[in-house]
Amino acid sequence: MELNPKQLVAVEAELGAHNYKPLDVVLSRGEGIWVWDADGKRYMDCLSAYSAVNQGHCHPKIREALIEQSGRLALTSRAFHNDQLALFYQEVCELTNSHKVLPMNSGAEAVESAIKAVRKWGYEVKRVPDNQAEIIVCSDNFHGRTITIVGFSTDPAARNHFGPFAPGFKVVPFGDAEALEAAITPTTVGFLVEPIQGEAGVIIPPDGYLKQVREICSRENVVLILDEIQTGLGRTGKLLAEEHEEIEADLTLVGKALSGGFYPVSAVLSNSEVLGVLKPGQHGSTFGGNPMACAVARAALRVLIEEGMIENAEKMGDHFLDGLKSIRNNLVKEVRGRGLMLAVEFHREAGGARQYCEALRESGILCKETHVDTIRFAPPLIIDKDQIDWALERIAPVLRMQ
Ligand SMILES: *Cc1c(COP(=O)(O)O)cnc(C)c1O
């Protein structure tokens, strides 16, 4: 039996866990920067599935890779080799200047895998006493939803009543290199940080922060782990956000757009000896590195480069940011962004960003509030100038509404 959109929403509410509060729209089709609801109404997607569809919805070349590979070989497990994995390794390493890769599925799994590898490196290479390895993280971080990860979140909604949590993490303020330096002890093995905090509301650290962090970690023999699951793969106008400060992390985590949204694919990319500590039997994933994932990721990376999406993100990001900044409203506290990772933050008196997201949906633009007061604008990286102007024409009256 077919259900109408209202019924679909009702069934979700009845049968599903209520761990999301989606906007009131039921999508049934997507192409490029556009999505359509079940009634055929078109919207510009300014969320891009939290930057998983940087390449645009249903990109034909990635889709072709998915269809082709799914008709040949979908899953072997890592008990056997497959003919896609090595090619994925080669291509992702060449592109990101990495030496080793660990393929996983979700972003949270990449984070968990990095934590495991860095702890092991701490015991076996840095010679930290057993069970004392410590990893430093930042306040307002977002790294995923597993128990370990929410255990070092500072967001009460993410962590309350999910304990007990794994020990071995210490929190310092984001954007404060001195606090990091002061927190490092002889048992510190890693520093895990987002180059720009996405879920916290597109928080951009002070200029020079990452450079300082890089220097401190090198000096103190601490592994620098950059979580680029959201900032990576073109979102900020560079392949990786670390390039804005001309640094290289020791471990880089990518996910989301690594598949262009077709399939969960993530990876830990390593420039140092860290991943080398993992030996057979010590880590794994049934689906990690499967031929479909590899074929899809290869196509997703290829179109990002071949179709100039990264340069486009830089140019269009500047245009979008200028446009958003030119919209005057006393209730807007700040407009900020880098590349096509943009945000409008409202003053508390505005009464929250949700109402603006709902009004934008009415006007044909889909975006989502992060926390209470901020709207993130992050369209697919293929957006052009006319389309941004189209969006700005609709965003302006909504941001001015009182
Ligand atoms: C989305 C995200 C994750 C988690 O990825 P999942 O695929 O949802 O597990 C981790 N870190 C950052 C910065 C993210 O944006």
CSV table of C-alpha atoms and ligand atoms in Angstrom, one decimal:
chain,number,residue,atom,x,y,z
A,1,MET,CA,0.0,0.0,0.0
A,2,GLU,CA,1.3,3.5,-0.9
A,3,LEU,CA,1.4,6.0,1.9
A,4,ASN,CA,1.0,9.7,1.4
A,5,PRO,CA,3.6,12.1,2.8
A,6,LYS,CA,1.6,12.8,6.0
A,7,GLN,CA,1.2,9.1,6.6
A,8,LEU,CA,4.9,8.5,6.0
A,9,VAL,CA,5.8,11.0,8.6
A,10,ALA,CA,3.2,9.5,11.0
A,11,VAL,CA,4.6,6.0,10.5
A,12,GLU,CA,8.2,7.2,11.1
A,13,ALA,CA,7.0,8.8,14.4
A,14,GLU,CA,5.2,5.7,15.4
A,15,LEU,CA,7.8,3.1,14.6
A,16,GLY,CA,11.1,4.9,14.7
A,17,ALA,CA,13.3,6.0,17.6
A,18,HIS,CA,12.8,9.8,18.0
A,19,ASN,CA,16.5,10.6,17.8
A,20,TYR,CA,16.0,13.2,15.0
A,21,LYS,CA,13.7,16.1,14.5
A,22,PRO,CA,13.6,16.5,10.8
A,23,LEU,CA,12.0,19.5,9.0
A,24,ASP,CA,8.5,18.7,7.7
A,25,VAL,CA,9.4,17.7,4.2
A,26,VAL,CA,9.5,14.2,2.6
A,27,LEU,CA,12.0,14.0,-0.2
A,28,SER,CA,11.8,11.5,-3.0
A,29,ARG,CA,14.2,12.6,-5.7
A,30,GLY,CA,17.5,14.5,-6.0
A,31,GLU,CA,19.7,15.8,-8.9
A,32,GLY,CA,22.7,18.0,-8.5
A,33,ILE,CA,21.9,20.8,-6.0
A,34,TRP,CA,18.2,20.1,-6.1
A,35,VAL,CA,15.8,17.8,-4.3
A,36,TRP,CA,12.1,17.2,-4.8
A,37,ASP,CA,9.4,16.3,-2.3
A,38,ALA,CA,6.7,13.7,-2.8
A,39,ASP,CA,4.4,16.4,-4.2
A,40,GLY,CA,6.9,17.4,-6.8
A,41,LYS,CA,8.0,20.7,-5.1
A,42,ARG,CA,11.6,21.5,-5.8
A,43,TYR,CA,14.1,22.7,-3.1
A,44,MET,CA,17.7,23.8,-3.2
A,45,ASP,CA,19.7,21.5,-0.8
A,46,CYS,CA,21.8,23.8,1.4
A,47,LEU,CA,22.7,21.0,3.8
A,48,SER,CA,24.1,18.4,1.4
A,49,ALA,CA,23.5,15.7,4.0
A,50,TYR,CA,26.0,17.3,6.3
A,51,SER,CA,28.5,17.5,3.4
A,52,ALA,CA,28.2,13.9,2.3
A,53,VAL,CA,26.8,15.0,-1.1
A,54,ASN,CA,29.5,17.6,-2.0
A,55,GLN,CA,29.4,16.2,-5.6
A,56,GLY,CA,25.7,16.9,-5.9
A,57,HIS,CA,22.8,14.4,-5.6
A,58,CYS,CA,23.0,11.3,-7.7
A,59,HIS,CA,26.1,12.3,-9.6
A,60,PRO,CA,25.9,10.3,-12.8
A,61,LYS,CA,29.5,9.2,-12.9
A,62,ILE,CA,29.5,8.0,-9.3
A,63,ARG,CA,26.2,6.3,-9.9
A,64,GLU,CA,27.6,4.6,-12.9
A,65,ALA,CA,30.5,3.3,-10.8
A,66,LEU,CA,28.1,2.0,-8.2
A,67,ILE,CA,25.9,0.2,-10.7
A,68,GLU,CA,28.8,-1.2,-12.6
A,69,GLN,CA,30.5,-2.5,-9.5
A,70,SER,CA,27.3,-3.8,-7.9
A,71,GLY,CA,26.8,-6.0,-11.0
A,72,ARG,CA,30.4,-7.5,-10.7
A,73,LEU,CA,31.3,-7.9,-7.1
A,74,ALA,CA,29.8,-6.2,-4.0
A,75,LEU,CA,31.5,-7.7,-1.0
A,76,THR,CA,34.4,-10.1,-0.4
A,77,SER,CA,35.3,-9.2,3.2
A,78,ARG,CA,39.0,-8.6,3.9
A,79,ALA,CA,39.6,-12.4,4.2
A,80,PHE,CA,40.4,-12.1,0.4
A,81,HIS,CA,41.8,-9.4,-1.8
A,82,ASN,CA,39.6,-7.6,-4.2
A,83,ASP,CA,40.6,-5.8,-7.4
A,84,GLN,CA,39.4,-2.3,-6.3
A,85,LEU,CA,41.0,-1.8,-2.9
A,86,ALA,CA,44.6,-1.3,-4.1
A,87,LEU,CA,43.4,1.2,-6.8
A,88,PHE,CA,41.5,3.1,-4.1
A,89,TYR,CA,44.6,3.2,-1.9
A,90,GLN,CA,46.7,4.5,-4.7
A,91,GLU,CA,44.4,7.2,-5.8
A,92,VAL,CA,43.5,8.5,-2.3
A,93,CYS,CA,47.2,8.4,-1.2
A,94,GLU,CA,48.3,10.3,-4.3
A,95,LEU,CA,45.6,12.9,-3.9
A,96,THR,CA,46.1,13.5,-0.2
A,97,ASN,CA,49.9,12.9,0.0
A,98,SER,CA,49.3,10.0,2.4
A,99,HIS,CA,51.4,6.8,2.9
A,100,LYS,CA,48.9,4.5,4.5
A,101,VAL,CA,45.1,4.0,4.5
A,102,LEU,CA,42.7,2.2,6.8
A,103,PRO,CA,39.3,1.9,5.1
A,104,MET,CA,36.1,1.9,7.3
A,105,ASN,CA,32.5,2.8,6.7
A,106,SER,CA,31.0,5.5,8.9
A,107,GLY,CA,32.8,8.6,10.1
A,108,ALA,CA,32.5,7.5,13.7
A,109,GLU,CA,34.3,4.3,12.8
A,110,ALA,CA,37.2,6.2,11.3
A,111,VAL,CA,37.4,8.2,14.6
A,112,GLU,CA,37.3,5.1,16.7
A,113,SER,CA,39.9,3.4,14.5
A,114,ALA,CA,42.2,6.5,14.8
A,115,ILE,CA,41.9,6.4,18.6
A,116,LYS,CA,42.8,2.7,18.6
A,117,ALA,CA,45.8,3.1,16.3
A,118,VAL,CA,47.1,6.2,18.1
A,119,ARG,CA,46.9,4.5,21.5
A,120,LYS,CA,48.7,1.5,20.2
A,121,TRP,CA,51.4,3.7,18.7
A,122,GLY,CA,51.6,5.4,22.1
A,123,TYR,CA,52.4,2.1,23.9
A,124,GLU,CA,54.6,0.5,21.2
A,125,VAL,CA,56.5,3.5,19.7
A,126,LYS,CA,56.3,6.4,22.2
A,127,ARG,CA,56.6,3.9,25.1
A,128,VAL,CA,53.8,5.3,27.3
A,129,PRO,CA,53.2,3.0,30.3
A,130,ASP,CA,50.4,0.5,29.6
A,131,ASN,CA,46.8,1.8,29.9
A,132,GLN,CA,47.9,5.4,30.5
A,133,ALA,CA,47.7,6.8,27.0
A,134,GLU,CA,45.8,10.1,26.9
A,135,ILE,CA,44.2,11.9,23.9
A,136,ILE,CA,43.4,15.6,24.0
A,137,VAL,CA,40.2,16.8,22.3
A,138,CYS,CA,38.4,20.2,22.1
A,139,SER,CA,35.4,21.6,23.8
A,140,ASP,CA,32.3,21.7,21.5
A,141,ASN,CA,33.8,18.9,19.4
A,142,PHE,CA,31.7,16.7,17.2
A,143,HIS,CA,33.3,13.3,16.2
A,144,GLY,CA,30.3,11.0,16.0
A,145,ARG,CA,27.9,9.0,18.2
A,146,THR,CA,29.6,5.9,19.6
A,147,ILE,CA,30.1,5.5,23.4
A,148,THR,CA,33.8,6.3,23.3
A,149,ILE,CA,33.2,9.4,21.2
A,150,VAL,CA,30.2,10.9,23.1
A,151,GLY,CA,32.2,10.2,26.3
A,152,PHE,CA,34.5,13.1,25.4
A,153,SER,CA,31.8,15.3,24.0
A,154,THR,CA,31.0,18.5,25.9
A,155,ASP,CA,27.4,18.6,24.6
A,156,PRO,CA,25.1,17.4,27.4
A,157,ALA,CA,22.5,16.2,24.9
A,158,ALA,CA,25.1,14.0,23.2
A,159,ARG,CA,26.5,12.5,26.4
A,160,ASN,CA,24.1,12.6,29.3
A,161,HIS,CA,22.9,9.2,30.6
A,162,PHE,CA,25.0,7.3,28.1
A,163,GLY,CA,27.8,6.6,30.6
A,164,PRO,CA,30.0,5.1,32.0
A,165,PHE,CA,32.5,6.3,29.5
A,166,ALA,CA,36.0,5.3,28.4
A,167,PRO,CA,38.8,7.1,30.3
A,168,GLY,CA,41.8,8.6,28.6
A,169,PHE,CA,40.5,11.8,27.2
A,170,LYS,CA,41.1,15.4,28.2
A,171,VAL,CA,39.3,18.5,26.9
A,172,VAL,CA,40.8,21.8,26.1
A,173,PRO,CA,39.2,24.9,24.6
A,174,PHE,CA,39.0,25.0,20.8
A,175,GLY,CA,41.2,27.6,19.1
A,176,ASP,CA,43.5,27.9,22.1
A,177,ALA,CA,47.0,26.6,21.3
A,178,GLU,CA,48.4,27.5,24.7
A,179,ALA,CA,45.8,25.4,26.4
A,180,LEU,CA,46.8,22.5,24.3
A,181,GLU,CA,50.4,23.0,25.1
A,182,ALA,CA,49.7,23.2,28.9
A,183,ALA,CA,47.5,20.1,28.8
A,184,ILE,CA,50.2,17.8,27.2
A,185,THR,CA,51.9,15.4,29.6
A,186,PRO,CA,54.4,12.5,29.0
A,187,THR,CA,51.5,10.2,28.5
A,188,THR,CA,49.7,12.3,25.8
A,189,VAL,CA,49.6,10.3,22.6
A,190,GLY,CA,47.3,12.3,20.4
A,191,PHE,CA,45.4,15.6,19.8
A,192,LEU,CA,42.1,15.1,17.9
A,193,VAL,CA,40.6,18.3,16.4
A,194,GLU,CA,38.3,19.5,13.6
A,195,PRO,CA,40.0,22.2,11.4
A,196,ILE,CA,36.6,24.0,11.5
A,197,GLN,CA,34.0,22.9,14.0
A,198,GLY,CA,31.0,22.1,11.8
A,199,GLU,CA,28.3,20.8,14.2
A,200,ALA,CA,29.3,23.4,16.8
A,201,GLY,CA,28.1,26.0,14.2
A,202,VAL,CA,30.9,26.5,11.7
A,203,ILE,CA,33.4,27.7,14.3
A,204,ILE,CA,36.6,28.9,12.6
A,205,PRO,CA,39.6,29.0,14.8
A,206,PRO,CA,41.9,32.1,15.0
A,207,ASP,CA,44.4,32.4,12.1
A,208,GLY,CA,47.6,30.5,12.8
A,209,TYR,CA,45.9,28.0,15.3
A,210,LEU,CA,46.5,24.9,13.2
A,211,LYS,CA,50.1,26.0,12.4
A,212,GLN,CA,50.8,26.4,16.2
A,213,VAL,CA,49.0,23.1,16.9
A,214,ARG,CA,51.2,21.4,14.3
A,215,GLU,CA,54.4,22.8,15.9
A,216,ILE,CA,53.3,21.8,19.4
A,217,CYS,CA,52.4,18.3,18.4
A,218,SER,CA,55.7,17.8,16.5
A,219,ARG,CA,57.7,19.2,19.4
A,220,GLU,CA,56.0,17.1,22.0
A,221,ASN,CA,55.8,13.8,19.9
A,222,VAL,CA,52.0,13.9,20.0
A,223,VAL,CA,50.0,12.6,16.9
A,224,LEU,CA,48.0,15.3,15.3
A,225,ILE,CA,44.6,13.8,14.2
A,226,LEU,CA,42.5,16.1,12.0
A,227,ASP,CA,38.9,15.1,11.7
A,228,GLU,CA,38.2,16.3,8.1
A,229,ILE,CA,35.0,14.2,7.8
A,230,GLN,CA,33.0,17.4,7.2
A,231,THR,CA,35.7,19.9,6.3
A,232,GLY,CA,37.5,17.7,3.9
A,233,LEU,CA,37.0,16.8,0.2
A,234,GLY,CA,36.5,20.3,-1.1
A,235,ARG,CA,34.0,21.8,1.3
A,236,THR,CA,36.1,24.7,2.5
A,237,GLY,CA,37.6,25.5,-1.0
A,238,LYS,CA,40.6,23.2,-0.5
A,239,LEU,CA,40.8,19.4,-0.8
A,240,LEU,CA,41.6,19.3,2.9
A,241,ALA,CA,41.0,22.2,5.3
A,242,GLU,CA,44.5,21.8,6.7
A,243,GLU,CA,45.8,23.3,3.4
A,244,HIS,CA,44.5,26.8,4.5
A,245,GLU,CA,47.4,26.8,7.0
A,246,GLU,CA,49.8,24.8,4.9
A,247,ILE,CA,50.1,22.0,7.5
A,248,GLU,CA,49.9,18.2,7.3
A,249,ALA,CA,48.3,16.2,10.0
A,250,ASP,CA,49.7,12.8,11.0
A,251,LEU,CA,46.3,11.2,10.7
A,252,THR,CA,43.5,12.6,8.6
A,253,LEU,CA,40.0,11.3,8.9
A,254,VAL,CA,37.7,11.5,5.9
A,255,GLY,CA,34.2,10.1,5.3
A,256,LYS,CA,30.9,11.7,4.2
A,257,ALA,CA,31.7,13.0,0.6
A,258,LEU,CA,34.2,10.2,0.1
A,259,SER,CA,31.3,8.4,-1.5
A,260,GLY,CA,29.4,11.4,-2.8
A,261,GLY,CA,26.6,10.2,-0.6
A,262,PHE,CA,25.9,6.9,-2.3
A,263,TYR,CA,27.3,4.6,0.4
A,264,PRO,CA,29.0,4.9,3.7
A,265,VAL,CA,32.8,5.1,3.1
A,266,SER,CA,35.3,6.5,5.5
A,267,ALA,CA,39.1,6.3,5.9
A,268,VAL,CA,42.0,7.0,8.2
A,269,LEU,CA,44.8,8.5,6.2
A,270,SER,CA,48.2,8.4,7.7
A,271,ASN,CA,51.4,10.3,6.9
A,272,SER,CA,53.5,8.6,9.6
A,273,GLU,CA,54.2,5.3,11.2
A,274,VAL,CA,51.0,5.2,13.2
A,275,LEU,CA,48.9,2.9,11.1
A,276,GLY,CA,51.9,0.6,10.8
A,277,VAL,CA,51.3,-0.6,14.4
A,278,LEU,CA,48.1,-2.5,13.4
A,279,LYS,CA,48.9,-6.1,12.7
A,280,PRO,CA,46.6,-8.9,11.4
A,281,GLY,CA,43.7,-9.6,13.8
A,282,GLN,CA,44.1,-6.4,15.7
A,283,HIS,CA,41.4,-4.4,13.9
A,284,GLY,CA,38.9,-4.9,11.1
A,285,SER,CA,35.5,-4.3,9.6
A,286,THR,CA,33.4,-6.7,7.5
A,287,PHE,CA,32.4,-4.0,5.0
A,288,GLY,CA,35.5,-1.8,5.3
A,289,GLY,CA,37.4,-1.6,2.0
A,290,ASN,CA,34.7,-3.6,0.1
A,291,PRO,CA,34.8,-3.4,-3.7
A,292,MET,CA,31.6,-1.3,-4.0
A,293,ALA,CA,32.9,1.2,-1.4
A,294,CYS,CA,36.2,1.4,-3.2
A,295,ALA,CA,34.7,1.8,-6.7
A,296,VAL,CA,32.3,4.5,-5.5
A,297,ALA,CA,35.0,6.3,-3.6
A,298,ARG,CA,37.3,6.3,-6.6
A,299,ALA,CA,34.6,7.9,-8.7
A,300,ALA,CA,33.7,10.3,-6.0
A,301,LEU,CA,37.3,11.6,-5.7
A,302,ARG,CA,37.7,11.6,-9.5
A,303,VAL,CA,34.7,13.9,-10.2
A,304,LEU,CA,35.7,16.2,-7.3
A,305,ILE,CA,39.0,16.9,-9.1
A,306,GLU,CA,38.0,16.5,-12.8
A,307,GLU,CA,35.0,18.7,-12.5
A,308,GLY,CA,36.8,21.5,-10.7
A,309,MET,CA,34.5,21.3,-7.7
A,310,ILE,CA,37.1,22.4,-5.2
A,311,GLU,CA,38.0,25.6,-7.0
A,312,ASN,CA,34.3,26.2,-7.5
A,313,ALA,CA,33.7,25.9,-3.8
A,314,GLU,CA,36.3,28.5,-3.1
A,315,LYS,CA,34.9,31.0,-5.6
A,316,MET,CA,31.2,30.4,-5.0
A,317,GLY,CA,31.8,30.4,-1.2
A,318,ASP,CA,33.2,33.9,-1.4
A,319,HIS,CA,30.2,35.0,-3.4
A,320,PHE,CA,27.7,33.4,-1.1
A,321,LEU,CA,29.4,34.8,2.0
A,322,ASP,CA,29.4,38.3,0.6
A,323,GLY,CA,25.7,38.0,-0.3
A,324,LEU,CA,24.8,36.7,3.2
A,325,LYS,CA,26.9,39.5,4.8
A,326,SER,CA,25.0,42.1,2.8
A,327,ILE,CA,21.7,41.1,4.4
A,328,ARG,CA,21.0,43.5,7.2
A,329,ASN,CA,19.2,42.4,10.3
A,330,ASN,CA,19.8,43.4,13.9
A,331,LEU,CA,19.0,39.9,15.0
A,332,VAL,CA,22.0,38.4,13.1
A,333,LYS,CA,25.0,38.2,15.4
A,334,GLU,CA,27.5,37.0,12.8
A,335,VAL,CA,27.9,35.6,9.3
A,336,ARG,CA,31.0,33.5,8.7
A,337,GLY,CA,32.3,30.8,6.5
A,338,ARG,CA,35.1,29.3,4.5
A,339,GLY,CA,34.5,28.0,1.0
A,340,LEU,CA,31.0,26.6,0.9
A,341,MET,CA,30.8,25.9,4.7
A,342,LEU,CA,28.8,29.0,5.8
A,343,ALA,CA,26.8,30.0,8.8
A,344,VAL,CA,24.5,32.7,10.0
A,345,GLU,CA,24.3,33.0,13.8
A,346,PHE,CA,21.4,34.8,15.4
A,347,HIS,CA,21.3,36.6,18.7
A,348,ARG,CA,19.5,34.8,21.5
A,349,GLU,CA,16.6,37.3,21.2
A,350,ALA,CA,15.8,36.0,17.7
A,351,GLY,CA,14.3,33.0,19.4
A,352,GLY,CA,16.3,30.3,17.6
A,353,ALA,CA,17.3,29.4,14.1
A,354,ARG,CA,14.6,26.7,13.6
A,355,GLN,CA,11.9,29.1,12.6
A,356,TYR,CA,14.1,30.6,9.9
A,357,CYS,CA,14.8,27.1,8.6
A,358,GLU,CA,11.1,26.4,8.4
A,359,ALA,CA,10.5,29.7,6.6
A,360,LEU,CA,13.4,28.9,4.2
A,361,ARG,CA,11.8,25.5,3.4
A,362,GLU,CA,8.6,27.4,2.5
A,363,SER,CA,10.7,29.5,0.1
A,364,GLY,CA,12.3,26.4,-1.5
A,365,ILE,CA,15.6,26.2,0.4
A,366,LEU,CA,16.5,23.4,2.7
A,367,CYS,CA,18.9,23.9,5.6
A,368,LYS,CA,19.1,22.9,9.2
A,369,GLU,CA,19.8,24.7,12.4
A,370,THR,CA,22.9,23.6,14.3
A,371,HIS,CA,22.4,23.8,18.0
A,372,VAL,CA,19.9,26.6,18.7
A,373,ASP,CA,21.0,29.8,17.1
A,374,THR,CA,22.9,29.0,13.9
A,375,ILE,CA,21.9,28.1,10.4
A,376,ARG,CA,24.5,26.4,8.3
A,377,PHE,CA,24.5,26.9,4.5
A,378,ALA,CA,26.5,24.1,2.8
A,379,PRO,CA,25.1,23.4,-0.7
A,380,PRO,CA,26.8,20.9,-3.1
A,381,LEU,CA,30.0,22.2,-4.5
A,382,ILE,CA,28.7,22.3,-8.0
A,383,ILE,CA,26.5,25.3,-7.3
A,384,ASP,CA,26.9,28.2,-9.7
A,385,LYS,CA,26.6,32.0,-9.3
A,386,ASP,CA,23.1,32.3,-10.7
A,387,GLN,CA,21.9,29.6,-8.3
A,388,ILE,CA,23.5,31.4,-5.3
A,389,ASP,CA,21.8,34.6,-6.4
A,390,TRP,CA,18.5,32.7,-6.7
A,391,ALA,CA,19.1,31.5,-3.1
A,392,LEU,CA,20.1,34.9,-1.8
A,393,GLU,CA,16.9,36.5,-3.2
A,394,ARG,CA,14.9,34.0,-1.1
A,395,ILE,CA,17.2,34.0,2.0
A,396,ALA,CA,17.1,37.9,2.4
A,397,PRO,CA,13.4,38.3,3.2
A,398,VAL,CA,13.5,35.3,5.6
A,399,LEU,CA,16.5,36.6,7.5
A,400,ARG,CA,14.9,40.0,7.8
A,401,MET,CA,11.6,38.6,9.2
A,402,GLN,CA,11.0,39.6,12.8
B,1,LIG,C1,29.6,13.6,10.5
B,1,LIG,C2,30.8,13.7,11.3
B,1,LIG,C3,31.4,12.6,12.0
B,1,LIG,C4,30.6,11.3,12.1
B,1,LIG,O1,30.4,10.7,10.9
B,1,LIG,P1,29.2,9.5,10.8
B,1,LIG,O2,29.4,9.0,9.4
B,1,LIG,O3,27.9,10.2,11.1
B,1,LIG,O4,29.6,8.5,11.9
B,1,LIG,C5,32.6,12.7,12.6
B,1,LIG,N1,33.2,13.9,12.6
B,1,LIG,C6,32.8,15.0,12.0
B,1,LIG,C7,33.5,16.3,12.0
B,1,LIG,C8,31.5,14.9,11.3
B,1,LIG,O5,31.0,16.0,10.7
